[in-house]
Coordinates of C-alpha atoms in Angstrom, one line a residue:
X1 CA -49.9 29.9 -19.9
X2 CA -52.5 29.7 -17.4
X3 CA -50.8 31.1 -13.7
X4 CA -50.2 29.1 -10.9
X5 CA -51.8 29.8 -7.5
X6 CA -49.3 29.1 -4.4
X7 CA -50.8 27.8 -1.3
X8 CA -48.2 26.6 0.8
X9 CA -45.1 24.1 0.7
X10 CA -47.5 21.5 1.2
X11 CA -49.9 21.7 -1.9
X12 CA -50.7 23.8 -4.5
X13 CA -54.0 24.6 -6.8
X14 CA -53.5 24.2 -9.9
X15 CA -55.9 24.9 -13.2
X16 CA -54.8 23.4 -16.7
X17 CA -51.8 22.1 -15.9
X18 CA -50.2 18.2 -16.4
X19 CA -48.9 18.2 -12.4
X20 CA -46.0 16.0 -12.0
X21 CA -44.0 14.9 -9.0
X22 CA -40.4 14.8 -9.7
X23 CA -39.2 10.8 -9.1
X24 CA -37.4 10.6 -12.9
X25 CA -40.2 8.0 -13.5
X26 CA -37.9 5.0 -12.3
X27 CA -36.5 3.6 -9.2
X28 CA -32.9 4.2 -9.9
X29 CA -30.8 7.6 -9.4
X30 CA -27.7 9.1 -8.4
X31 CA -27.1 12.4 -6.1
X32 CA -24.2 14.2 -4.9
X33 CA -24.2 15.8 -2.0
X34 CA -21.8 19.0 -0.4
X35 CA -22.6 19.5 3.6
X36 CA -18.9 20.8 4.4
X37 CA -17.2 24.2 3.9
X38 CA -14.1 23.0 2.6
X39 CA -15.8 20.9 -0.1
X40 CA -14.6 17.5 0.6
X41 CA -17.5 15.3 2.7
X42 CA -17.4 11.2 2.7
X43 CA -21.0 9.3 2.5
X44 CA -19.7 6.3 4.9
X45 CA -22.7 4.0 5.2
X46 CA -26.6 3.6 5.1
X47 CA -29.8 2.1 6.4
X48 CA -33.5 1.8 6.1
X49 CA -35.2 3.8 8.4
X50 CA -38.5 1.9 9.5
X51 CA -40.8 4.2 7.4
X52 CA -39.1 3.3 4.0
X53 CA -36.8 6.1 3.5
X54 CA -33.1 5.9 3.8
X55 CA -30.8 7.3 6.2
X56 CA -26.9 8.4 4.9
X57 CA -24.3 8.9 7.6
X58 CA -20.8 10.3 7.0
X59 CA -18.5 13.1 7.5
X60 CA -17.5 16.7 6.1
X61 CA -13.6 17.2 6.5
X62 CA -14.2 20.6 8.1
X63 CA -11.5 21.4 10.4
X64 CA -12.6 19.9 13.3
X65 CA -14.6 17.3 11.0
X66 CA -18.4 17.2 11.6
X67 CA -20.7 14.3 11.5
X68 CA -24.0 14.0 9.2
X69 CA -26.8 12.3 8.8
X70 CA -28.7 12.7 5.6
X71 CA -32.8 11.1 4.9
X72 CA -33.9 10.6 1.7
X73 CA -36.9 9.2 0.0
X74 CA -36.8 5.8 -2.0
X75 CA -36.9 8.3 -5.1
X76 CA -33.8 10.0 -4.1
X77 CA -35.5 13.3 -2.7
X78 CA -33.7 14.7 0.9
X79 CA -36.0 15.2 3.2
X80 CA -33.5 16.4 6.0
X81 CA -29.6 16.8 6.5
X82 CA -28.5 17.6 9.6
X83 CA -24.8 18.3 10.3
X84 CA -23.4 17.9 14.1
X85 CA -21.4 20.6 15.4
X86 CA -18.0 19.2 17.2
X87 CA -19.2 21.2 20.4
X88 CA -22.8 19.0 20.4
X89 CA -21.8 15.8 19.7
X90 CA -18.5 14.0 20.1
X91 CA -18.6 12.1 17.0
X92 CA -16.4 13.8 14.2
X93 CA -17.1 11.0 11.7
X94 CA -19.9 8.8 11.2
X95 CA -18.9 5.1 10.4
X96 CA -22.2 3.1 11.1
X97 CA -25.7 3.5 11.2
X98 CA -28.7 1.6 13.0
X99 CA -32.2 2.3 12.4
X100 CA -34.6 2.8 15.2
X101 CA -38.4 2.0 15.7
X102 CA -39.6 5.8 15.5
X103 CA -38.3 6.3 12.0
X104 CA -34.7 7.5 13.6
X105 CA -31.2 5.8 14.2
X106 CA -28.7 5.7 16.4
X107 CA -25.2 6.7 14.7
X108 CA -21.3 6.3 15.9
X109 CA -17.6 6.5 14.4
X110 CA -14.8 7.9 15.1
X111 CA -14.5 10.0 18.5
X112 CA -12.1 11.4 21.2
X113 CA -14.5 9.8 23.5
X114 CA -16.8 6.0 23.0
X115 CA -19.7 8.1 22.2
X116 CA -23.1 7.4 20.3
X117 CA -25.8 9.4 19.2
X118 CA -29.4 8.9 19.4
X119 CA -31.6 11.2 16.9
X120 CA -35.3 10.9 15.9
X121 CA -37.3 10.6 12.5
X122 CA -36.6 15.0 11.5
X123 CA -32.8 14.2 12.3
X124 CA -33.3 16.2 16.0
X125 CA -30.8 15.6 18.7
X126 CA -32.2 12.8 21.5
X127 CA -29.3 11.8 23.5
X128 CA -25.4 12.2 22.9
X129 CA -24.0 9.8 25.4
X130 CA -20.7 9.4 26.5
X131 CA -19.4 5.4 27.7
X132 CA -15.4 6.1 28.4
X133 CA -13.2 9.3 27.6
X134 CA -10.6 7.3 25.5
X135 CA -10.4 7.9 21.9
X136 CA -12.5 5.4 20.0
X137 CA -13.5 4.2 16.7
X138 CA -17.3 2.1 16.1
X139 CA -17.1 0.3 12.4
X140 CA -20.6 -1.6 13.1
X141 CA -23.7 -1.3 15.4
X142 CA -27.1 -3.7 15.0
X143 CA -29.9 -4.0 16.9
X144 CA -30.0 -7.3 18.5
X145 CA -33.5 -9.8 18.6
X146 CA -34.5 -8.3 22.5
X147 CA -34.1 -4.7 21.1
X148 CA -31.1 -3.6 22.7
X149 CA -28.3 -2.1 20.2
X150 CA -24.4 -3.8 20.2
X151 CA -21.5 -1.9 19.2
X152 CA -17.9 -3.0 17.7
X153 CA -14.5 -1.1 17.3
X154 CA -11.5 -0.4 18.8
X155 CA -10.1 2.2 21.5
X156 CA -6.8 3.5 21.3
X157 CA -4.1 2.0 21.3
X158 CA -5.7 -0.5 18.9
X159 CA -7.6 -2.5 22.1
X160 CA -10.5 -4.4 21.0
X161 CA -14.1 -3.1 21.8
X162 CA -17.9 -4.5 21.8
X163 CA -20.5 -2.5 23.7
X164 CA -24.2 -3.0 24.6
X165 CA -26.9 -0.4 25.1
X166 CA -30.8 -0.8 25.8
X167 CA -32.5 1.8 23.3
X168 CA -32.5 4.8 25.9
X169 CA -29.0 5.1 25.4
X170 CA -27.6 2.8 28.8
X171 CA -25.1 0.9 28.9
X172 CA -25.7 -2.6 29.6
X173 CA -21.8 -3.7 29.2
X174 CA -18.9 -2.1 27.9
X175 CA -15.9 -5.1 26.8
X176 CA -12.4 -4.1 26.0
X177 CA -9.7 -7.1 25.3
X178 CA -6.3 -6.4 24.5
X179 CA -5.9 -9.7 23.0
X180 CA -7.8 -8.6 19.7
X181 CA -6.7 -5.0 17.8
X182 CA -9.9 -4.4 16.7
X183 CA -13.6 -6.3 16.1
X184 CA -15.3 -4.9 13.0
X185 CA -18.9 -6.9 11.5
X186 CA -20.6 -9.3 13.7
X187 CA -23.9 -11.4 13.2
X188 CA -25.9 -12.7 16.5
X189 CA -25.8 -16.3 17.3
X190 CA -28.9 -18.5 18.1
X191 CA -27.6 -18.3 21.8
X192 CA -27.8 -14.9 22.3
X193 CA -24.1 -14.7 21.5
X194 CA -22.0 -13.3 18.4
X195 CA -19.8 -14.5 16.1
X196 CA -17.5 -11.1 15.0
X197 CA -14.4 -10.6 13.1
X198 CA -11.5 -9.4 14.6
X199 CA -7.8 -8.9 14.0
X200 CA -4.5 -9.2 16.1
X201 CA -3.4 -8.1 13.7
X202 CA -3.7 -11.3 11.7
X203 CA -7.6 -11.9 10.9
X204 CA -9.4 -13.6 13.3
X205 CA -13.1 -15.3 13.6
X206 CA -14.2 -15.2 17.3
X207 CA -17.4 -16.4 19.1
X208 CA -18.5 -14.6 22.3
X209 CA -22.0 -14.9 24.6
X210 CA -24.3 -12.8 25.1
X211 CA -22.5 -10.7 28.0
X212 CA -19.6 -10.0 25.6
X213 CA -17.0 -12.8 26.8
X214 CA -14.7 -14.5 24.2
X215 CA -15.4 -18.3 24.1
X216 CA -13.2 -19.3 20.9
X217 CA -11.1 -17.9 18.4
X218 CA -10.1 -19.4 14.9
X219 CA -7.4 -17.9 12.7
X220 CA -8.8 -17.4 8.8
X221 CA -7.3 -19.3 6.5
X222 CA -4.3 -17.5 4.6
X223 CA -5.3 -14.5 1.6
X224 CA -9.1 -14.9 2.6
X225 CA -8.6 -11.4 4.3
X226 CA -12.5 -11.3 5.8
X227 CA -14.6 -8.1 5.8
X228 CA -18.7 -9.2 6.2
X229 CA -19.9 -12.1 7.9
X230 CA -23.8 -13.0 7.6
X231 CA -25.7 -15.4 9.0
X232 CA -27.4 -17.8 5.8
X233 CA -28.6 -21.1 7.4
X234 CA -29.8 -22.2 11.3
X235 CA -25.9 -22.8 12.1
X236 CA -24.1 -21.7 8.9
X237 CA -22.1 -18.3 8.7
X238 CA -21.0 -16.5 5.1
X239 CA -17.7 -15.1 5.9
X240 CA -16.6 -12.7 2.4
X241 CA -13.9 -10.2 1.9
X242 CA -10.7 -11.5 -0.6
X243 CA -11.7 -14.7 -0.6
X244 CA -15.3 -16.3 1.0
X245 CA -15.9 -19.4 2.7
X246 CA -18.8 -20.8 5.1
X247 CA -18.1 -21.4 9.0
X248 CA -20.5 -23.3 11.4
X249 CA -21.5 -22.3 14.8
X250 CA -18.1 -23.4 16.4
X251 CA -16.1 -21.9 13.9
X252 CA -15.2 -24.8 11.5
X253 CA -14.5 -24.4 8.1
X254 CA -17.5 -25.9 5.7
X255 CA -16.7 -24.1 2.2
X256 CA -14.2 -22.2 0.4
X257 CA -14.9 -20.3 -2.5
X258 CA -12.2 -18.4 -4.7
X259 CA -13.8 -15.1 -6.2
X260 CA -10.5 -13.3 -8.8
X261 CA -9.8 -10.2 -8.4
X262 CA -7.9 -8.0 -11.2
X263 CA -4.5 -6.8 -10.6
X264 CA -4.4 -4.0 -8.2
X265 CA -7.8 -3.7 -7.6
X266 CA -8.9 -3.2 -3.4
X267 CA -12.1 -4.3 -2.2
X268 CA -14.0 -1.2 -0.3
X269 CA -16.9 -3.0 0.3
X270 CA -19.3 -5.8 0.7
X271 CA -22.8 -7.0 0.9
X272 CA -24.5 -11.0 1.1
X273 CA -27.6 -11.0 -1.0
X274 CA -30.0 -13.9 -1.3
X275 CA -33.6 -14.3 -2.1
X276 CA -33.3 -17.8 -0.8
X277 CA -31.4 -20.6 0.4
X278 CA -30.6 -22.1 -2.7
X279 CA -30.2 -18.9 -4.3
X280 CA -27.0 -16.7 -2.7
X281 CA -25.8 -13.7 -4.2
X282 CA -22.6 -11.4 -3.5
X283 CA -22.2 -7.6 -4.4
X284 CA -18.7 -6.5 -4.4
X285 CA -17.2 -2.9 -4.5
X286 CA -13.4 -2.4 -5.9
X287 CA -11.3 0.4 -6.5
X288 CA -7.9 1.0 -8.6
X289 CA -6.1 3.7 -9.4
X290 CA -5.3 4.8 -12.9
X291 CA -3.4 8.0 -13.6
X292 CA -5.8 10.8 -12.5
X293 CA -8.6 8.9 -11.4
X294 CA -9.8 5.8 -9.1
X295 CA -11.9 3.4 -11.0
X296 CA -14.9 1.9 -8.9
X297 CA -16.6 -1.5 -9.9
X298 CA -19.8 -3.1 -8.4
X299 CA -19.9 -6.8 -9.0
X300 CA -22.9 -9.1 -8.4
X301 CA -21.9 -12.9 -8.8
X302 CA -23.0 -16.0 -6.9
X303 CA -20.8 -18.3 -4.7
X304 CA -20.0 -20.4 -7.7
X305 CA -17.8 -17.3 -9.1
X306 CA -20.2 -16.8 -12.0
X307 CA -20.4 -13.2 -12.2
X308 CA -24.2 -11.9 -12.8
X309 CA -23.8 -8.5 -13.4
X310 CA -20.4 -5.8 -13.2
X311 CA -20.5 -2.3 -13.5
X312 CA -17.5 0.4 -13.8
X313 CA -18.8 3.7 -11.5
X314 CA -17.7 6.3 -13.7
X315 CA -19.0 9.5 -15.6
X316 CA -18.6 11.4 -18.5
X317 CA -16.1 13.7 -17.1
X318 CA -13.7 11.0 -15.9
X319 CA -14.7 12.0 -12.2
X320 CA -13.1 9.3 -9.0
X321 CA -16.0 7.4 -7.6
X322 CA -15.4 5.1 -4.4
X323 CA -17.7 3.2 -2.7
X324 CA -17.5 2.9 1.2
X325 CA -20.9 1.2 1.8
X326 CA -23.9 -1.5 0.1
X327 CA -27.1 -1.7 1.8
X328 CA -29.7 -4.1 0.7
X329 CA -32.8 -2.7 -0.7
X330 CA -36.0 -4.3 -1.5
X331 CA -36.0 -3.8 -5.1
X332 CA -32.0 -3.0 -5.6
X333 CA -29.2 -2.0 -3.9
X334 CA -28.0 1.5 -2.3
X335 CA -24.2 2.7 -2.3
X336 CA -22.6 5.2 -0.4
X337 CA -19.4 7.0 -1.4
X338 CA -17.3 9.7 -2.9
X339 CA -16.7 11.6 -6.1
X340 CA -13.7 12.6 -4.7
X341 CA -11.5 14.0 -7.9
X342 CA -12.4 16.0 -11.5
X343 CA -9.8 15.6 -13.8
X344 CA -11.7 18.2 -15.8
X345 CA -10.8 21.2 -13.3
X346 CA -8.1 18.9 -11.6
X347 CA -9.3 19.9 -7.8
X348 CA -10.4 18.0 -5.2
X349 CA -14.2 18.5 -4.8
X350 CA -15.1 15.5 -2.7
X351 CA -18.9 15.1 -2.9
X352 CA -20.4 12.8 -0.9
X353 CA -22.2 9.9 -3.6
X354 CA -25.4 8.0 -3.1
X355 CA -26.5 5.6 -5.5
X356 CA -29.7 3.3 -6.0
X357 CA -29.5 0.4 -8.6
X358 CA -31.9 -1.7 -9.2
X359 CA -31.3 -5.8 -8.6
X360 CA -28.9 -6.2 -11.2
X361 CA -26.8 -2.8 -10.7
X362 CA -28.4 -0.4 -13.5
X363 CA -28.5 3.3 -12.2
X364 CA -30.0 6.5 -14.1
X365 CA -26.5 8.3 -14.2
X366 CA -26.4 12.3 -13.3
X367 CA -26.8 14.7 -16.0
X368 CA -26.7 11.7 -18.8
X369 CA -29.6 10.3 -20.9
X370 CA -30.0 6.8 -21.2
X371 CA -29.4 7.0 -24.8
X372 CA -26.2 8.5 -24.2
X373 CA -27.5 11.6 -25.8
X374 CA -28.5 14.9 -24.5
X375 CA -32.2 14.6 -26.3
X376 CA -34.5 13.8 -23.6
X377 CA -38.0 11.9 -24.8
X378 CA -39.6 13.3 -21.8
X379 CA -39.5 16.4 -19.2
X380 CA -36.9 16.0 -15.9
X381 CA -35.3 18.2 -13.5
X382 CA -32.6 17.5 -10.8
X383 CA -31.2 19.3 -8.7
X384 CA -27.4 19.2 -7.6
X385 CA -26.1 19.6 -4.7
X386 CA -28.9 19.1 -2.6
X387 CA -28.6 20.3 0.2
X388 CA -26.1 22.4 -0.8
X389 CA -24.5 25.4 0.3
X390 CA -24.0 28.4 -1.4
X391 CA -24.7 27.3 -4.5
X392 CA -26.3 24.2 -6.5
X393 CA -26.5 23.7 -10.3
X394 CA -30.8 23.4 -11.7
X395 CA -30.5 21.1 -14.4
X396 CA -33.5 20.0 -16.8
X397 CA -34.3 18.3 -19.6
X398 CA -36.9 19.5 -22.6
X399 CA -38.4 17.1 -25.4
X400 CA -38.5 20.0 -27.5
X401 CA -37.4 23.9 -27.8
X402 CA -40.6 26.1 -25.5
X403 CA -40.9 28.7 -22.9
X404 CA -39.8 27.1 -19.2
X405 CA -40.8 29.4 -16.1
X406 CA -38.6 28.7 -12.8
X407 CA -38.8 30.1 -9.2
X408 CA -38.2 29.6 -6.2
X409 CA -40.1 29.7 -2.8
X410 CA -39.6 29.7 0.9
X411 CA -41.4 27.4 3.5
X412 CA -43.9 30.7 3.9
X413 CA -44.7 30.3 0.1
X414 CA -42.9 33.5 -0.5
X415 CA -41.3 33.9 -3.7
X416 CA -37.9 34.9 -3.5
X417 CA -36.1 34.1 -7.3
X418 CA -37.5 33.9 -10.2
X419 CA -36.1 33.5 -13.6
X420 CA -37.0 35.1 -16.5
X421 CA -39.4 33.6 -18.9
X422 CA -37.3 32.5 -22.0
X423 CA -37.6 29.5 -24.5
X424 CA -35.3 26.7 -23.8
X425 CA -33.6 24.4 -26.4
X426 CA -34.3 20.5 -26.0
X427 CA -31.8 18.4 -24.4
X428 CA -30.4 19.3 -21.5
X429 CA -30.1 23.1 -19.7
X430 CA -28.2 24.2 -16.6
X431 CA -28.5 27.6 -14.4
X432 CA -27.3 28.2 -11.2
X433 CA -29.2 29.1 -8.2
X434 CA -27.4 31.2 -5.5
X435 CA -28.4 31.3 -1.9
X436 CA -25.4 32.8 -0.1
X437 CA -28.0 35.9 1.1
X438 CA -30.7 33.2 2.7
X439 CA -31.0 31.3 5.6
X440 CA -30.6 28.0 6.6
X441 CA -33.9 26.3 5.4
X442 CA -36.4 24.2 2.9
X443 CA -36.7 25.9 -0.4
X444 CA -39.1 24.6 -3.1
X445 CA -38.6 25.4 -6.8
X446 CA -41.2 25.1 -9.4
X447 CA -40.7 24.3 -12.8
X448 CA -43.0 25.3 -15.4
X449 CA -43.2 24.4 -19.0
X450 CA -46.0 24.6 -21.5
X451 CA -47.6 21.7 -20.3
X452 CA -46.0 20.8 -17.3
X453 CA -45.2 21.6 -13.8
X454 CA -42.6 20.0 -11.8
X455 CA -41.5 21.2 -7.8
X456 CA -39.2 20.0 -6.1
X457 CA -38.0 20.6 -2.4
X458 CA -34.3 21.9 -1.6
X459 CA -32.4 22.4 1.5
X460 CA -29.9 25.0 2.4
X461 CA -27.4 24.1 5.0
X462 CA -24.9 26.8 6.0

């Protein structure tokens, strides 16, 4: 085999070789992710950062819990993970996400203080700010149509809370109301104002202007149990959760639809697709429990009931899944979770889960073929965890039985592992790359077959 000449991390020379970008030749994947040293972390929600690439936020259950913000490429590669120290940023959990113009976001959650944090496109720290020292929780933040950024929760004890910053980070207006327990997704109005859901605790639809002030409130009607609301015509507002219907502008009733559910199963989460007017679209996450495991479902079905597409998250291994978050992709649909439970080892391993379907729900599982079989009809490597920490599991699949060549590099294009040169049966292979003696950093492996070479970035987060 000819040898491979290393330049840097960012390109190579290569003579004789098939070179190959690691994507897994489709737009659909799965990943697992470990940020946390107790081994339990929560991918809560997700958006798409202006350049393309998406941006995870969640929360390790490190004792005091810790924030994170993970970016990935449309092909599921990280390109950064950043976890936020309690002692730099008040936020211990990430609930919400909003991109920003320069390929950054602006994140909040849960807090001992009404905080929310500003970072740019490499996940770096721009402003941590600090609106009232009350314990809080944020469940949704949007950018509004003038470009400032509006926030909704609660503050303890359960007082309802919308809050309005200009994209430095100032407040604008900061609205508290007893009256409500809590004000979760909202859409802007073509006034300026918002319509939001609330609760008192009873479910509540409520409209307010654009300074924040309540004008009306309507009670939902009884077992619809709301969760999204989206705006789908000039006045019209798609209101889903256990039950959907369609409000106008003043908060009157247009449409009911009735979507079943299965015995004990508990909606997690919700999206509105449509491509147009005439054609609207629902995806719908559900969990139940079974003995040992929770059982996750994604549903696509229109507003008729029909259902279009319905797929059970599970793997081989009979791991929990649970979905916490649907974002709307161009070509598909991203969902953010946990694998929270292997019945195979009985512990608790709580990995955060993001996965990328295309428009009708199909996903490239992890570590399974499409045939179902462990013969693969073409070369692919993934790596998992990653980032990791510690430890994460190098996992390829061969066409056929040859020699494979792997090693590992640091961002100065040293070489610090490499594995021995062996022949490799086809299928799928595993090894394990330890990292417990390096520091915090971008790695790059290279994977070398007899006619192929693969690399692939890693991150080590300690």
């Amino acid at each position: 085999m000819k040898r491979l000449i290393f330049v840097s991390i960012l390109g190579f020379i290569f003579l004789a070789f098939n070179v190959k970008t690691i994507n897994d030749n489709q737009t659909t994947w799965e990943r697992y992710f470990l940020l946390g040293q107790v081994g339990e972390d929560w991918a809560m929600t997700s958006c798409i950062a202006k350049d393309g690439n998406y941006l995870i936020a969640g929360y390790t259950k490190d004792l005091p819990n810790k924030s994170f913000v993970i970016k990935m490429t449309p092909d599921g590669d990280t390109l950064w993970a950043r976890k936020f120290e309690n002692s730099v940023v008040s936020t211990v959990a990430a609930f919400t996400i909003c991109s920003t113009d320069d390929n950054g976001c602006i994140f909040g959650g849960f807090s001992d203080e009404l905080n929310l944090v500003k970072i740019d496109a490499d996940g770096n720290l721009v402003w941590n700010n600090i609106y009232s020292e009350v314990q809080h929780v944020l469940r949704s933040i949007k950018r509004t149509n003038n470009g400032d950024f509006v926030a909704t929760g609660y503050k303890y004890p359960f007082t309802s809370l919308m809050i309005r910053i200009d994209l430095n980070g100032n407040l604008v207006w900061n609205r508290a109301d007893p009256s409500f327990r809590d004000i979760g997704c909202f859409v802007e109005t073509s006034d300026s104002g918002f319509i939001a859901l609330a609760s008192t605790p009873n479910p509540q639809i409520i409209k307010l202007n654009k300074s924040g002030t309540i004008e009306w409130s309507n009670n939902v009607p009884a077992g619809y149990g709301p969760a999204v609301i989206n705006k789908i015509g000039e006045n019209e507002y798609l209101i889903t959760g256990l039950g959907d219907f369609i409000i106008n502008e003043n908060g009157d009733i247009i449409t009911k639809f009735n979507i079943p559910f299965e015995p004990n199963e508990l909606p997690t989460a919700f999206l509105y697709s449509s491509s147009t007017e005439e054609i609207r679209y629902m995806v719908r996450s559900t969990y139940k429990w079974l003995p040992q495991t929770v059982v996750s479902k994604i549903i696509l079905y229109d507003l008729n009931g029909t259902i279009l597409s319905e797929k059970l998250i599970v793997d081989s291994n009979n791991n929990s899944r649970e979905i916490r978050g649907i974002t709307q992709l161009y070509d598909g649909y991203l969902f953010t979770g946990i694998r929270n439970f292997d019945t195979a080892t009985e512990q608790s391993i709580g990995k955060s889960m993001v996965i990328k379907t295309d428009s009708l729900l199909n996903y490239k599982t992890v570590g399974i073929s499409n045939n179902g079989t462990n013969v693969a009809d073409d070369y692919s490597l993934g790596i998992y965890p990653n980032p990791f920490n510690t430890s994460t599991k190098i996992k390829f699949n061969l066409p056929s039985r040859q020699y494979i060549e792997i090693s590992v590099y640091d961002i100065t294009g040293r070489e610090i592992k490499r594995y021995d040169r062996m022949i490799y049966n086809s299928g799928t292979n595993e090894l394990i790359f330890y990292g417990g003696n390096l520091s915090s950093g971008v790695y790059l492996l290279l994977f070398q077959s007899e006619s192929e070479l693969i690399y692939k970035k890693i991150s080590l987060i300690k």
